[in-house]
Structures are given as structure tokens and as C-alpha cells.
Amino acid sequence: MSLYGEHWKIDGVTVGMIQRGAENGCYRVIIEREYAELPQIEAISWQQPVIEHLRPEVPDEMGLPEGYGFTVERITYDSATRSYTVELKTARQYLGDVADYQAQVEELTASLSAKEQEAAQLRETVADKEAAIEAQSQELAALKEDGTAAAEAQLQAAYTEGVESNG
């Protein structure tokens, strides 16, 4: 008769309960001997285990975090409860299939490259416009100076003519 019940399956091995360890990232998995022997427990792929919750009516039941790999710290057997305790520590987090994200990153990288080229072209256009404005400013200054000199010459001629005609 089962002492802990059937709460989880890890790589096909029935597990009675899972507890948090004393340290962050540490867990204790209790497996009764009637469900698995030591070779079966050692055969579990703790680096990336397939975890199945057997009691959906208890959705908040403590389990192992999804997407993580674990290292086995130790496996002990308690003859009083006829159960194995597997002490685990989180090793790695698996992100799953990232192919969609890779495609998105490539798309965003291409978009960024296109935007950088567009920005470079805009900088060139701005530089060309600034050069044209500077040239126009210099041309206007030259015309102004020429116009002022011509106006002064005309005024001087008119003054001289006016003075000479008055006698």
C-alpha cells in the first residue's frame, strides 16, 4: 500500500511527492519502492526530465519547476517508509524551441540594417542640403556686397551731378 500516493511521473517513474529543499533551487523527490527501484531512478534523465502531473484536481501542488535540468546530489533509501529520496539541485534552464525567436531576431536585424542605411542616406542628404545653403548664403552675401557698392556708386554720381549742376 502506498504511503505517499501517486502525484507525479518523471520520465515514466511514479513519484509520491516533491518538496523544496533548505536552499534555493534544491528539491527532494520521494519515490516509493513499489513504483521504482534504484536502477529505474538512476535512469531518469534529470538533465531534461519529462514531468507529468497526475493530480489535475490539485493544480497548485508543489512540483519541480518546468524547463529546468537538475543534478542529483544524492539518493537515499529509508527502509521505514520503503521509499527513495532523490535530492536535486537545479542545473540549467531549458528555453525549449527557439527557432521562431531566431527567425524574429534575423528579421529585426535585417530591419535594423535597412534603417541604418536609410539613416546614412538621410545624413548624406542633409549634408548636401547644408552645403547648398552655405553656397547660397555666400552668393547672397556677394550679391549684397556688389549691390551695395553699385548703389553707393550711383548715389555718389547723383550727388556729384547734383552739386555740379547747382554750381
PDB file of C-alpha atoms in Angstrom:
ATOM      1  CA  MET A   1       0.000   0.000   0.000  1.00  0.00           C
ATOM      2  CA  SER A   2       1.241   3.410  -0.971  1.00  0.00           C
ATOM      3  CA  LEU A   3       2.230   5.799   1.788  1.00  0.00           C
ATOM      4  CA  TYR A   4       2.627   8.949  -0.360  1.00  0.00           C
ATOM      5  CA  GLY A   5       0.276   8.284  -3.270  1.00  0.00           C
ATOM      6  CA  GLU A   6       0.770   8.915  -6.965  1.00  0.00           C
ATOM      7  CA  HIS A   7       1.224  12.622  -7.630  1.00  0.00           C
ATOM      8  CA  TRP A   8       3.768  12.929 -10.437  1.00  0.00           C
ATOM      9  CA  LYS A   9       5.509  10.970 -13.166  1.00  0.00           C
ATOM     10  CA  ILE A  10       9.081  11.869 -14.036  1.00  0.00           C
ATOM     11  CA  ASP A  11      10.327  10.127 -17.175  1.00  0.00           C
ATOM     12  CA  GLY A  12       7.657   7.478 -16.586  1.00  0.00           C
ATOM     13  CA  VAL A  13       8.590   6.848 -12.930  1.00  0.00           C
ATOM     14  CA  THR A  14       5.734   7.425 -10.465  1.00  0.00           C
ATOM     15  CA  VAL A  15       6.593   9.915  -7.726  1.00  0.00           C
ATOM     16  CA  GLY A  16       4.806  10.310  -4.405  1.00  0.00           C
ATOM     17  CA  MET A  17       5.713  13.871  -3.525  1.00  0.00           C
ATOM     18  CA  ILE A  18       8.132  16.676  -4.255  1.00  0.00           C
ATOM     19  CA  GLN A  19       9.412  19.038  -1.578  1.00  0.00           C
ATOM     20  CA  ARG A  20      11.579  22.130  -1.653  1.00  0.00           C
ATOM     21  CA  GLY A  21      14.979  21.723  -0.076  1.00  0.00           C
ATOM     22  CA  ALA A  22      16.521  24.026   2.516  1.00  0.00           C
ATOM     23  CA  GLU A  23      18.380  26.057  -0.147  1.00  0.00           C
ATOM     24  CA  ASN A  24      17.006  27.873  -3.155  1.00  0.00           C
ATOM     25  CA  GLY A  25      16.976  25.608  -6.213  1.00  0.00           C
ATOM     26  CA  CYS A  26      17.085  22.387  -4.165  1.00  0.00           C
ATOM     27  CA  TYR A  27      14.323  19.767  -4.238  1.00  0.00           C
ATOM     28  CA  ARG A  28      13.559  16.396  -2.668  1.00  0.00           C
ATOM     29  CA  VAL A  29      11.685  13.832  -4.739  1.00  0.00           C
ATOM     30  CA  ILE A  30      10.116  10.933  -2.827  1.00  0.00           C
ATOM     31  CA  ILE A  31       9.696   7.707  -4.815  1.00  0.00           C
ATOM     32  CA  GLU A  32       8.216   4.654  -3.160  1.00  0.00           C
ATOM     33  CA  ARG A  33       9.922   1.335  -3.779  1.00  0.00           C
ATOM     34  CA  GLU A  34       6.698  -0.218  -5.013  1.00  0.00           C
ATOM     35  CA  TYR A  35       6.821   2.184  -8.008  1.00  0.00           C
ATOM     36  CA  ALA A  36      10.542   2.106  -8.859  1.00  0.00           C
ATOM     37  CA  GLU A  37      13.823   0.547  -7.910  1.00  0.00           C
ATOM     38  CA  LEU A  38      17.198   2.290  -7.787  1.00  0.00           C
ATOM     39  CA  PRO A  39      18.217   1.436 -11.405  1.00  0.00           C
ATOM     40  CA  GLN A  40      14.992   2.998 -12.718  1.00  0.00           C
ATOM     41  CA  ILE A  41      15.553   6.124 -10.620  1.00  0.00           C
ATOM     42  CA  GLU A  42      19.152   6.402 -11.793  1.00  0.00           C
ATOM     43  CA  ALA A  43      17.956   6.019 -15.399  1.00  0.00           C
ATOM     44  CA  ILE A  44      15.813   9.184 -15.193  1.00  0.00           C
ATOM     45  CA  SER A  45      17.182  11.921 -17.455  1.00  0.00           C
ATOM     46  CA  TRP A  46      17.472  14.544 -14.732  1.00  0.00           C
ATOM     47  CA  GLN A  47      19.218  16.906 -17.175  1.00  0.00           C
ATOM     48  CA  GLN A  48      15.910  17.406 -19.004  1.00  0.00           C
ATOM     49  CA  PRO A  49      13.180  15.340 -17.357  1.00  0.00           C
ATOM     50  CA  VAL A  50       9.671  14.870 -18.738  1.00  0.00           C
ATOM     51  CA  ILE A  51       7.375  15.781 -15.851  1.00  0.00           C
ATOM     52  CA  GLU A  52       3.681  14.874 -15.750  1.00  0.00           C
ATOM     53  CA  HIS A  53       1.274  15.959 -13.004  1.00  0.00           C
ATOM     54  CA  LEU A  54      -1.078  13.090 -12.142  1.00  0.00           C
ATOM     55  CA  ARG A  55      -3.483  15.057  -9.950  1.00  0.00           C
ATOM     56  CA  PRO A  56      -5.078  17.864 -12.002  1.00  0.00           C
ATOM     57  CA  GLU A  57      -7.624  18.390  -9.238  1.00  0.00           C
ATOM     58  CA  VAL A  58      -4.731  19.880  -7.200  1.00  0.00           C
ATOM     59  CA  PRO A  59      -3.286  22.425  -9.680  1.00  0.00           C
ATOM     60  CA  ASP A  60      -1.131  24.257  -7.103  1.00  0.00           C
ATOM     61  CA  GLU A  61       0.639  21.140  -5.858  1.00  0.00           C
ATOM     62  CA  MET A  62       4.377  21.585  -5.346  1.00  0.00           C
ATOM     63  CA  GLY A  63       6.419  20.105  -8.193  1.00  0.00           C
ATOM     64  CA  LEU A  64       9.693  20.594  -9.987  1.00  0.00           C
ATOM     65  CA  PRO A  65       9.974  23.813 -11.988  1.00  0.00           C
ATOM     66  CA  GLU A  66       9.230  23.367 -15.687  1.00  0.00           C
ATOM     67  CA  GLY A  67      12.006  23.782 -18.213  1.00  0.00           C
ATOM     68  CA  TYR A  68      14.882  23.107 -15.819  1.00  0.00           C
ATOM     69  CA  GLY A  69      17.543  20.444 -15.714  1.00  0.00           C
ATOM     70  CA  PHE A  70      18.805  19.044 -12.432  1.00  0.00           C
ATOM     71  CA  THR A  71      21.853  17.413 -10.938  1.00  0.00           C
ATOM     72  CA  VAL A  72      21.396  14.599  -8.463  1.00  0.00           C
ATOM     73  CA  GLU A  73      23.070  15.445  -5.167  1.00  0.00           C
ATOM     74  CA  ARG A  74      22.258  12.102  -3.536  1.00  0.00           C
ATOM     75  CA  ILE A  75      19.783   9.244  -3.468  1.00  0.00           C
ATOM     76  CA  THR A  76      18.938   7.723  -0.097  1.00  0.00           C
ATOM     77  CA  TYR A  77      16.694   4.853   0.887  1.00  0.00           C
ATOM     78  CA  ASP A  78      14.509   4.842   4.002  1.00  0.00           C
ATOM     79  CA  SER A  79      13.512   1.318   4.984  1.00  0.00           C
ATOM     80  CA  ALA A  80      10.836   2.568   7.420  1.00  0.00           C
ATOM     81  CA  THR A  81       8.833   4.231   4.600  1.00  0.00           C
ATOM     82  CA  ARG A  82      10.191   1.915   1.878  1.00  0.00           C
ATOM     83  CA  SER A  83      10.989   4.954  -0.242  1.00  0.00           C
ATOM     84  CA  TYR A  84      13.873   6.603  -2.037  1.00  0.00           C
ATOM     85  CA  THR A  85      14.597  10.298  -1.594  1.00  0.00           C
ATOM     86  CA  VAL A  86      16.322  11.924  -4.535  1.00  0.00           C
ATOM     87  CA  GLU A  87      17.921  15.236  -3.619  1.00  0.00           C
ATOM     88  CA  LEU A  88      18.184  17.515  -6.655  1.00  0.00           C
ATOM     89  CA  LYS A  89      19.689  20.868  -7.431  1.00  0.00           C
ATOM     90  CA  THR A  90      18.717  23.000 -10.445  1.00  0.00           C
ATOM     91  CA  ALA A  91      21.433  22.922 -13.078  1.00  0.00           C
ATOM     92  CA  ARG A  92      20.150  24.630 -16.223  1.00  0.00           C
ATOM     93  CA  GLN A  93      17.047  26.205 -17.584  1.00  0.00           C
ATOM     94  CA  TYR A  94      15.949  24.966 -20.977  1.00  0.00           C
ATOM     95  CA  LEU A  95      14.273  27.531 -23.170  1.00  0.00           C
ATOM     96  CA  GLY A  96      12.728  24.996 -25.492  1.00  0.00           C
ATOM     97  CA  ASP A  97      12.452  25.513 -29.239  1.00  0.00           C
ATOM     98  CA  VAL A  98      13.824  28.974 -30.040  1.00  0.00           C
ATOM     99  CA  ALA A  99      13.586  28.681 -33.852  1.00  0.00           C
ATOM    100  CA  ASP A 100      10.723  31.201 -34.007  1.00  0.00           C
ATOM    101  CA  TYR A 101      12.743  33.639 -31.925  1.00  0.00           C
ATOM    102  CA  GLN A 102      15.803  33.147 -34.130  1.00  0.00           C
ATOM    103  CA  ALA A 103      13.736  33.999 -37.208  1.00  0.00           C
ATOM    104  CA  GLN A 104      12.368  37.063 -35.409  1.00  0.00           C
ATOM    105  CA  VAL A 105      15.895  38.151 -34.429  1.00  0.00           C
ATOM    106  CA  GLU A 106      17.086  37.756 -38.029  1.00  0.00           C
ATOM    107  CA  GLU A 107      14.100  39.774 -39.277  1.00  0.00           C
ATOM    108  CA  LEU A 108      14.741  42.529 -36.742  1.00  0.00           C
ATOM    109  CA  THR A 109      18.458  42.550 -37.584  1.00  0.00           C
ATOM    110  CA  ALA A 110      17.661  42.954 -41.285  1.00  0.00           C
ATOM    111  CA  SER A 111      15.197  45.735 -40.458  1.00  0.00           C
ATOM    112  CA  LEU A 112      17.814  47.456 -38.308  1.00  0.00           C
ATOM    113  CA  SER A 113      20.359  47.226 -41.131  1.00  0.00           C
ATOM    114  CA  ALA A 114      17.881  48.767 -43.575  1.00  0.00           C
ATOM    115  CA  LYS A 115      17.112  51.568 -41.106  1.00  0.00           C
ATOM    116  CA  GLU A 116      20.835  52.240 -40.617  1.00  0.00           C
ATOM    117  CA  GLN A 117      21.293  52.524 -44.407  1.00  0.00           C
ATOM    118  CA  GLU A 118      18.296  54.844 -44.608  1.00  0.00           C
ATOM    119  CA  ALA A 119      19.729  56.992 -41.801  1.00  0.00           C
ATOM    120  CA  ALA A 120      23.109  57.163 -43.593  1.00  0.00           C
ATOM    121  CA  GLN A 121      21.375  58.303 -46.800  1.00  0.00           C
ATOM    122  CA  LEU A 122      19.437  60.930 -44.854  1.00  0.00           C
ATOM    123  CA  ARG A 123      22.673  62.179 -43.263  1.00  0.00           C
ATOM    124  CA  GLU A 124      24.199  62.498 -46.750  1.00  0.00           C
ATOM    125  CA  THR A 125      21.119  64.386 -47.998  1.00  0.00           C
ATOM    126  CA  VAL A 126      21.256  66.733 -45.004  1.00  0.00           C
ATOM    127  CA  ALA A 127      24.976  67.345 -45.585  1.00  0.00           C
ATOM    128  CA  ASP A 128      24.290  68.114 -49.274  1.00  0.00           C
ATOM    129  CA  LYS A 129      21.456  70.493 -48.327  1.00  0.00           C
ATOM    130  CA  GLU A 130      23.653  72.230 -45.736  1.00  0.00           C
ATOM    131  CA  ALA A 131      26.419  72.668 -48.336  1.00  0.00           C
ATOM    132  CA  ALA A 132      23.891  74.116 -50.815  1.00  0.00           C
ATOM    133  CA  ILE A 133      22.565  76.514 -48.178  1.00  0.00           C
ATOM    134  CA  GLU A 134      26.113  77.633 -47.337  1.00  0.00           C
ATOM    135  CA  ALA A 135      26.846  78.237 -51.027  1.00  0.00           C
ATOM    136  CA  GLN A 136      23.617  80.238 -51.390  1.00  0.00           C
ATOM    137  CA  SER A 137      24.470  82.252 -48.280  1.00  0.00           C
ATOM    138  CA  GLN A 138      27.886  83.105 -49.710  1.00  0.00           C
ATOM    139  CA  GLU A 139      26.323  84.007 -53.056  1.00  0.00           C
ATOM    140  CA  LEU A 140      23.764  86.255 -51.340  1.00  0.00           C
ATOM    141  CA  ALA A 141      26.493  87.940 -49.320  1.00  0.00           C
ATOM    142  CA  ALA A 142      28.473  88.557 -52.520  1.00  0.00           C
ATOM    143  CA  LEU A 143      25.390  89.931 -54.310  1.00  0.00           C
ATOM    144  CA  LYS A 144      24.607  92.137 -51.348  1.00  0.00           C
ATOM    145  CA  GLU A 145      28.121  93.490 -51.310  1.00  0.00           C
ATOM    146  CA  ASP A 146      28.087  94.049 -55.085  1.00  0.00           C
ATOM    147  CA  GLY A 147      24.650  95.671 -54.847  1.00  0.00           C
ATOM    148  CA  THR A 148      25.759  97.949 -52.010  1.00  0.00           C
ATOM    149  CA  ALA A 149      28.860  99.023 -53.919  1.00  0.00           C
ATOM    150  CA  ALA A 150      26.802  99.695 -57.062  1.00  0.00           C
ATOM    151  CA  ALA A 151      24.200 101.642 -55.076  1.00  0.00           C
ATOM    152  CA  GLU A 152      26.938 103.709 -53.418  1.00  0.00           C
ATOM    153  CA  ALA A 153      28.493 104.463 -56.838  1.00  0.00           C
ATOM    154  CA  GLN A 154      25.094 105.543 -58.179  1.00  0.00           C
ATOM    155  CA  LEU A 155      24.453 107.724 -55.155  1.00  0.00           C
ATOM    156  CA  GLN A 156      27.912 109.285 -55.432  1.00  0.00           C
ATOM    157  CA  ALA A 157      27.369 110.008 -59.135  1.00  0.00           C
ATOM    158  CA  ALA A 158      23.966 111.533 -58.438  1.00  0.00           C
ATOM    159  CA  TYR A 159      25.403 113.664 -55.627  1.00  0.00           C
ATOM    160  CA  THR A 160      28.277 114.841 -57.818  1.00  0.00           C
ATOM    161  CA  GLU A 161      25.903 115.648 -60.640  1.00  0.00           C
ATOM    162  CA  GLY A 162      23.592 117.496 -58.274  1.00  0.00           C
ATOM    163  CA  VAL A 163      26.444 119.514 -56.783  1.00  0.00           C
ATOM    164  CA  GLU A 164      27.882 120.411 -60.173  1.00  0.00           C
ATOM    165  CA  SER A 165      24.525 121.355 -61.609  1.00  0.00           C
ATOM    166  CA  ASN A 166      23.850 123.768 -58.731  1.00  0.00           C
ATOM    167  CA  GLY A 167      27.048 125.300 -59.220  1.00  0.00           C
TER     168      GLY A 167
END
